[in-house]
mmCIF file of C-alpha atoms in Angstrom:
data_model
loop_
_atom_site.group_PDB
_atom_site.id
_atom_site.type_symbol
_atom_site.label_atom_id
_atom_site.label_comp_id
_atom_site.label_asym_id
_atom_site.label_seq_id
_atom_site.Cartn_x
_atom_site.Cartn_y
_atom_site.Cartn_z
ATOM 1 C CA MET Z 1 4.817 4.135 4.106
ATOM 2 C CA ALA Z 2 6.005 4.616 0.514
ATOM 3 C CA LYS Z 3 8.178 1.496 0.770
ATOM 4 C CA SER Z 4 5.161 -0.559 1.798
ATOM 5 C CA LEU Z 5 3.328 0.758 -1.275
ATOM 6 C CA ASN Z 6 6.230 -0.396 -3.497
ATOM 7 C CA ILE Z 7 7.084 3.137 -4.568
ATOM 8 C CA ASP Z 8 10.773 3.771 -5.298
ATOM 9 C CA ALA Z 9 10.857 7.553 -5.440
ATOM 10 C CA LEU Z 10 8.542 10.336 -4.347
ATOM 11 C CA GLY Z 11 7.967 13.688 -5.993
ATOM 12 C CA VAL Z 12 7.637 16.254 -3.219
ATOM 13 C CA GLU Z 13 7.235 20.010 -2.982
ATOM 14 C CA CYS Z 14 9.073 20.340 0.297
ATOM 15 C CA PHE Z 15 10.923 18.047 2.689
ATOM 16 C CA ARG Z 16 12.652 17.894 6.002
ATOM 17 C CA PRO Z 17 16.367 17.047 5.954
ATOM 18 C CA GLU Z 18 15.827 14.031 8.234
ATOM 19 C CA HIS Z 19 13.825 12.385 5.444
ATOM 20 C CA THR Z 20 16.930 11.746 3.384
ATOM 21 C CA HIS Z 21 16.750 7.950 3.708
ATOM 22 C CA PHE Z 22 14.283 7.864 0.820
ATOM 23 C CA ASP Z 23 14.613 8.770 -2.870
ATOM 24 C CA LEU Z 24 12.996 12.146 -3.334
ATOM 25 C CA ILE Z 25 12.574 14.270 -6.423
ATOM 26 C CA LEU Z 26 11.813 17.883 -5.663
ATOM 27 C CA ARG Z 27 9.057 19.577 -7.608
ATOM 28 C CA VAL Z 28 10.000 23.226 -7.814
ATOM 29 C CA LYS Z 29 7.988 26.073 -9.283
ATOM 30 C CA ASN Z 30 10.854 28.456 -9.889
ATOM 31 C CA LYS Z 31 14.513 27.987 -10.685
ATOM 32 C CA ALA Z 32 15.735 30.050 -7.748
ATOM 33 C CA GLN Z 33 14.062 27.786 -5.174
ATOM 34 C CA PRO Z 34 16.708 26.108 -2.974
ATOM 35 C CA HIS Z 35 16.879 22.380 -3.560
ATOM 36 C CA GLY Z 36 19.845 20.971 -1.645
ATOM 37 C CA ILE Z 37 21.089 17.531 -2.559
ATOM 38 C CA PHE Z 38 17.996 16.256 -4.333
ATOM 39 C CA PRO Z 39 17.245 16.131 -8.047
ATOM 40 C CA LYS Z 40 14.612 18.638 -9.103
ATOM 41 C CA LEU Z 41 11.965 19.033 -11.742
ATOM 42 C CA MET Z 42 10.465 22.385 -12.727
ATOM 43 C CA VAL Z 43 6.691 22.227 -12.546
ATOM 44 C CA SER Z 44 4.190 24.584 -14.119
ATOM 45 C CA GLU Z 45 0.424 24.550 -13.665
ATOM 46 C CA ASP Z 46 -0.239 27.062 -16.418
ATOM 47 C CA ILE Z 47 0.047 26.162 -20.101
ATOM 48 C CA LEU Z 48 0.845 29.792 -20.950
ATOM 49 C CA LYS Z 49 3.798 29.859 -18.546
ATOM 50 C CA ILE Z 50 5.657 26.933 -20.105
ATOM 51 C CA ASN Z 51 9.222 27.844 -21.018
ATOM 52 C CA SER Z 52 12.447 26.047 -21.871
ATOM 53 C CA ASP Z 53 13.066 25.256 -18.175
ATOM 54 C CA THR Z 54 9.691 23.602 -17.603
ATOM 55 C CA ASP Z 55 9.900 19.859 -17.078
ATOM 56 C CA ILE Z 56 6.335 19.079 -16.085
ATOM 57 C CA LEU Z 57 3.023 20.636 -16.995
ATOM 58 C CA THR Z 58 0.518 19.736 -14.290
ATOM 59 C CA ILE Z 59 -3.075 19.744 -15.420
ATOM 60 C CA LEU Z 60 -5.185 20.310 -12.328
ATOM 61 C CA ASP Z 61 -8.592 20.325 -13.985
ATOM 62 C CA LEU Z 62 -8.976 17.991 -16.940
ATOM 63 C CA ALA Z 63 -12.401 19.396 -17.745
ATOM 64 C CA LYS Z 64 -10.895 22.797 -18.528
ATOM 65 C CA ILE Z 65 -8.041 21.835 -20.866
ATOM 66 C CA ASP Z 66 -7.465 24.199 -23.751
ATOM 67 C CA HIS Z 67 -6.653 21.551 -26.352
ATOM 68 C CA SER Z 68 -5.399 23.958 -29.029
ATOM 69 C CA GLN Z 69 -3.057 25.764 -26.585
ATOM 70 C CA LEU Z 70 -1.833 22.440 -25.262
ATOM 71 C CA LYS Z 71 -0.981 21.154 -28.733
ATOM 72 C CA LYS Z 72 0.884 24.387 -29.512
ATOM 73 C CA LYS Z 73 2.865 24.566 -26.277
ATOM 74 C CA ILE Z 74 3.976 21.007 -25.566
ATOM 75 C CA ASN Z 75 7.327 19.729 -26.697
ATOM 76 C CA PRO Z 76 9.040 16.324 -26.487
ATOM 77 C CA LYS Z 77 10.997 17.348 -23.358
ATOM 78 C CA ILE Z 78 7.923 17.975 -21.297
ATOM 79 C CA GLY Z 79 5.899 15.660 -19.070
ATOM 80 C CA ILE Z 80 2.120 16.090 -18.890
ATOM 81 C CA GLU Z 81 0.998 15.313 -15.366
ATOM 82 C CA VAL Z 82 -2.472 14.358 -14.205
ATOM 83 C CA PHE Z 83 -3.442 14.105 -10.520
ATOM 84 C CA ILE Z 84 -5.629 11.191 -9.425
ATOM 85 C CA SER Z 85 -6.616 13.228 -6.356
ATOM 86 C CA SER Z 86 -8.484 15.609 -8.649
ATOM 87 C CA ALA Z 87 -10.771 12.721 -9.672
ATOM 88 C CA ARG Z 88 -11.806 11.925 -6.096
ATOM 89 C CA THR Z 89 -14.323 14.713 -5.796
ATOM 90 C CA LEU Z 90 -15.956 14.091 -9.172
ATOM 91 C CA SER Z 91 -19.339 12.464 -9.741
ATOM 92 C CA GLY Z 92 -19.494 9.186 -11.683
ATOM 93 C CA LYS Z 93 -20.309 11.010 -14.920
ATOM 94 C CA ASP Z 94 -17.538 13.581 -14.492
ATOM 95 C CA LEU Z 95 -15.097 10.845 -13.535
ATOM 96 C CA ALA Z 96 -15.876 9.080 -16.825
ATOM 97 C CA LYS Z 97 -15.083 12.369 -18.625
ATOM 98 C CA TRP Z 98 -11.890 12.681 -16.564
ATOM 99 C CA MET Z 99 -10.874 9.193 -17.735
ATOM 100 C CA SER Z 100 -11.576 10.039 -21.350
ATOM 101 C CA GLU Z 101 -9.476 13.245 -21.075
ATOM 102 C CA ALA Z 102 -6.665 11.289 -19.393
ATOM 103 C CA ILE Z 103 -6.700 8.790 -22.287
ATOM 104 C CA TYR Z 104 -6.663 11.725 -24.747
ATOM 105 C CA LEU Z 105 -3.608 13.197 -22.965
ATOM 106 C CA TYR Z 106 -1.867 9.836 -23.034
ATOM 107 C CA ARG Z 107 -2.445 9.519 -26.784
ATOM 108 C CA LEU Z 108 -1.368 13.128 -27.335
ATOM 109 C CA SER Z 109 1.808 12.550 -25.356
ATOM 110 C CA LYS Z 110 2.525 9.415 -27.376
ATOM 111 C CA SER Z 111 2.035 11.211 -30.687
ATOM 112 C CA SER Z 112 4.027 14.299 -29.655
ATOM 113 C CA GLY Z 113 6.859 12.423 -27.937
ATOM 114 C CA CYS Z 114 6.314 13.913 -24.475
ATOM 115 C CA GLN Z 115 5.759 11.931 -21.279
ATOM 116 C CA PHE Z 116 2.390 11.198 -19.707
ATOM 117 C CA ILE Z 117 2.656 11.215 -15.899
ATOM 118 C CA LEU Z 118 -0.031 9.855 -13.639
ATOM 119 C CA SER Z 119 0.465 11.149 -10.085
ATOM 120 C CA SER Z 120 -1.418 10.521 -6.891
ATOM 121 C CA GLY Z 121 -1.401 14.230 -5.989
ATOM 122 C CA ALA Z 122 -1.382 13.009 -2.400
ATOM 123 C CA LYS Z 123 -1.393 15.519 0.426
ATOM 124 C CA SER Z 124 -1.767 12.883 3.172
ATOM 125 C CA ILE Z 125 -0.856 9.211 3.594
ATOM 126 C CA PHE Z 126 -4.507 8.294 2.988
ATOM 127 C CA GLU Z 127 -4.266 9.747 -0.501
ATOM 128 C CA MET Z 128 -1.103 7.847 -1.381
ATOM 129 C CA ILE Z 129 -1.465 5.235 -4.102
ATOM 130 C CA SER Z 130 0.423 1.952 -4.231
ATOM 131 C CA ALA Z 131 2.297 0.794 -7.305
ATOM 132 C CA ARG Z 132 -0.252 -2.024 -7.717
ATOM 133 C CA THR Z 133 -3.148 0.454 -7.639
ATOM 134 C CA PHE Z 134 -1.370 2.657 -10.202
ATOM 135 C CA GLU Z 135 -1.161 -0.379 -12.460
ATOM 136 C CA SER Z 136 -4.897 -1.027 -12.090
ATOM 137 C CA ILE Z 137 -5.677 2.588 -12.966
ATOM 138 C CA LEU Z 138 -3.385 2.405 -15.988
ATOM 139 C CA SER Z 139 -5.006 -0.859 -17.132
ATOM 140 C CA ILE Z 140 -8.478 0.642 -16.823
ATOM 141 C CA LEU Z 141 -7.276 3.635 -18.864
ATOM 142 C CA GLY Z 142 -6.025 1.179 -21.506
ATOM 143 C CA ILE Z 143 -2.339 1.913 -20.863
ATOM 144 C CA ALA Z 144 0.077 -1.025 -20.590
ATOM 145 C CA PRO Z 145 1.654 -0.645 -17.096
ATOM 146 C CA ASN Z 146 5.043 -2.131 -18.078
ATOM 147 C CA ALA Z 147 5.434 0.211 -21.032
ATOM 148 C CA TYR Z 148 4.323 3.170 -18.875
ATOM 149 C CA TRP Z 149 6.873 2.507 -16.094
ATOM 150 C CA LYS Z 150 9.623 1.925 -18.646
ATOM 151 C CA ASP Z 151 8.849 5.168 -20.516
ATOM 152 C CA LEU Z 152 8.637 7.107 -17.241
ATOM 153 C CA SER Z 153 11.987 5.756 -16.000
ATOM 154 C CA ASN Z 154 13.641 6.603 -19.329
ATOM 155 C CA TRP Z 155 12.132 10.081 -19.288
ATOM 156 C CA LEU Z 156 13.288 10.727 -15.715
ATOM 157 C CA ALA Z 157 16.759 9.481 -16.565
ATOM 158 C CA SER Z 158 16.896 11.732 -19.615
ATOM 159 C CA LYS Z 159 16.010 14.958 -17.810
ATOM 160 C CA ASP Z 160 18.915 17.399 -17.862
ATOM 161 C CA SER Z 161 17.454 19.426 -15.044
ATOM 162 C CA MET Z 162 17.513 16.457 -12.639
ATOM 163 C CA ARG Z 163 20.815 17.738 -11.332
ATOM 164 C CA SER Z 164 21.930 17.280 -7.782
ATOM 165 C CA ILE Z 165 23.843 20.160 -6.314
ATOM 166 C CA MET O 1 -19.213 -30.015 -15.594
ATOM 167 C CA LEU O 2 -16.753 -29.169 -12.845
ATOM 168 C CA ARG O 3 -17.604 -26.272 -10.578
ATOM 169 C CA ARG O 4 -14.582 -24.273 -9.672
ATOM 170 C CA ARG O 5 -14.526 -21.846 -6.802
ATOM 171 C CA SER O 6 -13.600 -18.369 -7.990
ATOM 172 C CA LYS O 7 -10.346 -16.941 -6.661
ATOM 173 C CA ARG O 8 -10.450 -14.111 -4.167
ATOM 174 C CA ARG O 9 -8.172 -11.297 -3.155
ATOM 175 C CA TYR O 10 -8.076 -9.620 0.243
ATOM 176 C CA LEU O 11 -7.111 -5.981 0.555
ATOM 177 C CA ALA O 12 -6.009 -4.031 3.609
ATOM 178 C CA ILE O 13 -7.303 -0.493 3.324
ATOM 179 C CA LEU O 14 -5.924 2.374 5.391
ATOM 180 C CA TYR O 15 -8.607 4.902 6.284
ATOM 181 C CA GLU O 16 -9.137 7.952 8.445
ATOM 182 C CA LEU O 17 -10.548 7.033 11.825
ATOM 183 C CA ASP O 18 -13.694 9.142 11.601
ATOM 184 C CA LEU O 19 -15.431 6.448 9.528
ATOM 185 C CA SER O 20 -16.999 3.149 10.609
ATOM 186 C CA HIS O 21 -16.378 -0.102 8.711
ATOM 187 C CA ALA O 22 -20.008 -0.162 7.558
ATOM 188 C CA GLU O 23 -19.657 3.367 6.170
ATOM 189 C CA ILE O 24 -16.457 2.488 4.321
ATOM 190 C CA ARG O 25 -18.035 -0.579 2.769
ATOM 191 C CA ARG O 26 -21.081 1.452 1.747
ATOM 192 C CA LYS O 27 -18.866 4.138 0.174
ATOM 193 C CA VAL O 28 -16.826 1.565 -1.752
ATOM 194 C CA GLU O 29 -19.994 -0.176 -2.994
ATOM 195 C CA GLN O 30 -21.632 3.119 -3.939
ATOM 196 C CA ARG O 31 -18.624 4.358 -5.946
ATOM 197 C CA PHE O 32 -18.056 0.939 -7.540
ATOM 198 C CA THR O 33 -21.703 0.777 -8.676
ATOM 199 C CA GLU O 34 -21.480 4.341 -9.985
ATOM 200 C CA LEU O 35 -18.447 3.419 -12.084
ATOM 201 C CA PHE O 36 -18.982 -0.191 -13.130
ATOM 202 C CA GLY O 37 -22.678 -0.885 -12.570
ATOM 203 C CA ASN O 38 -25.008 -3.064 -10.546
ATOM 204 C CA ILE O 39 -24.097 -6.313 -12.265
ATOM 205 C CA ALA O 40 -20.384 -5.866 -11.574
ATOM 206 C CA ILE O 41 -20.957 -5.129 -7.874
ATOM 207 C CA GLN O 42 -22.869 -8.402 -7.509
ATOM 208 C CA PHE O 43 -20.192 -10.470 -9.232
ATOM 209 C CA ALA O 44 -17.383 -8.749 -7.332
ATOM 210 C CA TYR O 45 -18.706 -10.476 -4.139
ATOM 211 C CA LEU O 46 -17.408 -7.823 -1.765
ATOM 212 C CA LYS O 47 -17.044 -8.912 1.824
ATOM 213 C CA SER O 48 -15.586 -7.070 4.779
ATOM 214 C CA TYR O 49 -13.502 -8.607 7.575
ATOM 215 C CA SER O 50 -12.356 -7.444 10.953
ATOM 216 C CA SER O 51 -8.847 -6.235 11.582
ATOM 217 C CA LYS O 52 -7.036 -5.914 14.882
ATOM 218 C CA TYR O 53 -5.402 -2.691 13.728
ATOM 219 C CA GLN O 54 -7.180 0.610 14.123
ATOM 220 C CA GLY O 55 -7.597 2.452 10.872
ATOM 221 C CA ILE O 56 -7.278 -0.714 8.767
ATOM 222 C CA PHE O 57 -10.242 -2.239 6.993
ATOM 223 C CA ILE O 58 -10.055 -5.601 5.219
ATOM 224 C CA LEU O 59 -12.071 -6.078 2.062
ATOM 225 C CA GLY O 60 -12.402 -9.304 0.075
ATOM 226 C CA CYS O 61 -13.340 -9.368 -3.609
ATOM 227 C CA ASP O 62 -13.417 -11.680 -6.585
ATOM 228 C CA LEU O 63 -10.026 -11.742 -8.351
ATOM 229 C CA GLU O 64 -11.653 -10.867 -11.683
ATOM 230 C CA TYR O 65 -12.816 -7.530 -10.270
ATOM 231 C CA LEU O 66 -9.617 -6.629 -8.456
ATOM 232 C CA GLU O 67 -8.560 -3.951 -10.958
ATOM 233 C CA GLN O 68 -11.941 -2.242 -10.679
ATOM 234 C CA ILE O 69 -11.889 -2.399 -6.872
ATOM 235 C CA LEU O 70 -8.398 -0.878 -6.679
ATOM 236 C CA PHE O 71 -9.451 1.828 -9.101
ATOM 237 C CA THR O 72 -12.571 2.511 -7.028
ATOM 238 C CA ILE O 73 -10.533 2.848 -3.818
ATOM 239 C CA ALA O 74 -8.165 5.286 -5.553
ATOM 240 C CA VAL O 75 -11.018 7.581 -6.598
ATOM 241 C CA LEU O 76 -13.178 7.500 -3.472
ATOM 242 C CA HIS O 77 -14.357 10.867 -2.147
ATOM 243 C CA GLN O 78 -13.033 9.933 1.289
ATOM 244 C CA PRO O 79 -9.307 9.294 0.759
ATOM 245 C CA MET O 80 -8.141 5.788 1.630
ATOM 246 C CA ALA O 81 -5.222 3.692 0.477
ATOM 247 C CA ALA O 82 -4.930 -0.010 -0.323
ATOM 248 C CA ILE O 83 -1.721 -0.822 1.536
ATOM 249 C CA ALA O 84 -1.527 -4.611 1.292
ATOM 250 C CA MET O 85 -3.064 -7.418 -0.694
ATOM 251 C CA SER O 86 -3.068 -11.207 -0.502
ATOM 252 C CA GLY O 87 -4.822 -14.299 -1.805
ATOM 253 C CA THR O 88 -5.668 -15.475 1.708
ATOM 254 C CA LEU O 89 -6.872 -13.696 4.798
ATOM 255 C CA ARG O 90 -4.289 -15.419 6.972
ATOM 256 C CA ARG O 91 -1.402 -14.230 4.784
ATOM 257 C CA LEU O 92 -2.812 -10.718 4.609
ATOM 258 C CA ARG O 93 -3.019 -10.522 8.406
ATOM 259 C CA LYS O 94 0.541 -11.826 8.664
ATOM 260 C CA GLY O 95 1.646 -9.236 6.116
ATOM 261 C CA LEU O 96 -0.065 -6.512 8.132
ATOM 262 C CA GLU O 97 1.775 -7.620 11.256
ATOM 263 C CA GLU O 98 5.101 -7.381 9.418
ATOM 264 C CA LEU O 99 4.126 -3.990 8.027
ATOM 265 C CA ASN O 100 3.197 -2.794 11.493
ATOM 266 C CA HIS O 101 6.552 -3.966 12.887
ATOM 267 C CA GLY O 102 8.314 -2.214 10.002
ATOM 268 C CA LEU O 103 6.482 1.066 10.599
ATOM 269 C CA ASN O 104 7.114 0.949 14.344
ATOM 270 C CA ALA O 105 10.801 0.045 13.957
#
């Protein structure tokens, strides 16, 4: 399915060993979690719990961002992740606010040197988003898709914690 | 003045089977109007087409509104995914056949 959506690698929270024919990046919430042969990224959903091991800060609800905390806690190593799935349930007006917050986060990540990450947040194949659709979303948010993919690839390549064991 | 026919794009949308094609089209139109307005929905010239595959809905739109349509599909309440796209219906259907073979292989 992911191949047909032109997606090279998937970020997953768990996997079955028989799914090894595809590039997976494990999203783990604590260091001790077993991760096998796949590269891993430490994910946190709480701004206050960010530490030196955190790779990604996932913002589940864009309407409830604590901007001052966010500015204090982020560092150039970190990726700020936004789920598109969280926008699905919003009304038109709230979705417009979601877009404006996403643009704010993108600009903040640019100015602070961290990485903005737009994720599908998919929990089923129906929620998966193709590369072409990602590019449309980025364009509508005023983000140049080529620059975004390039920055994201460089950021992923630069992560020390993406170690395979 | 020459009249040029506007270019179209055809999208194959994967959806959960509990919805009818009419419902999907109505949901797409409703969300699109909510986000981009009544004028845009008229100029997008949305049109639905039959598909021989269960769970696949084909939607045609004006090329100029493709970005907005893809965005709309990504933020629909009812999750659905645009899995293939083409400039002609015939090529899209051929692409779907290849995709189906690939998934069944």
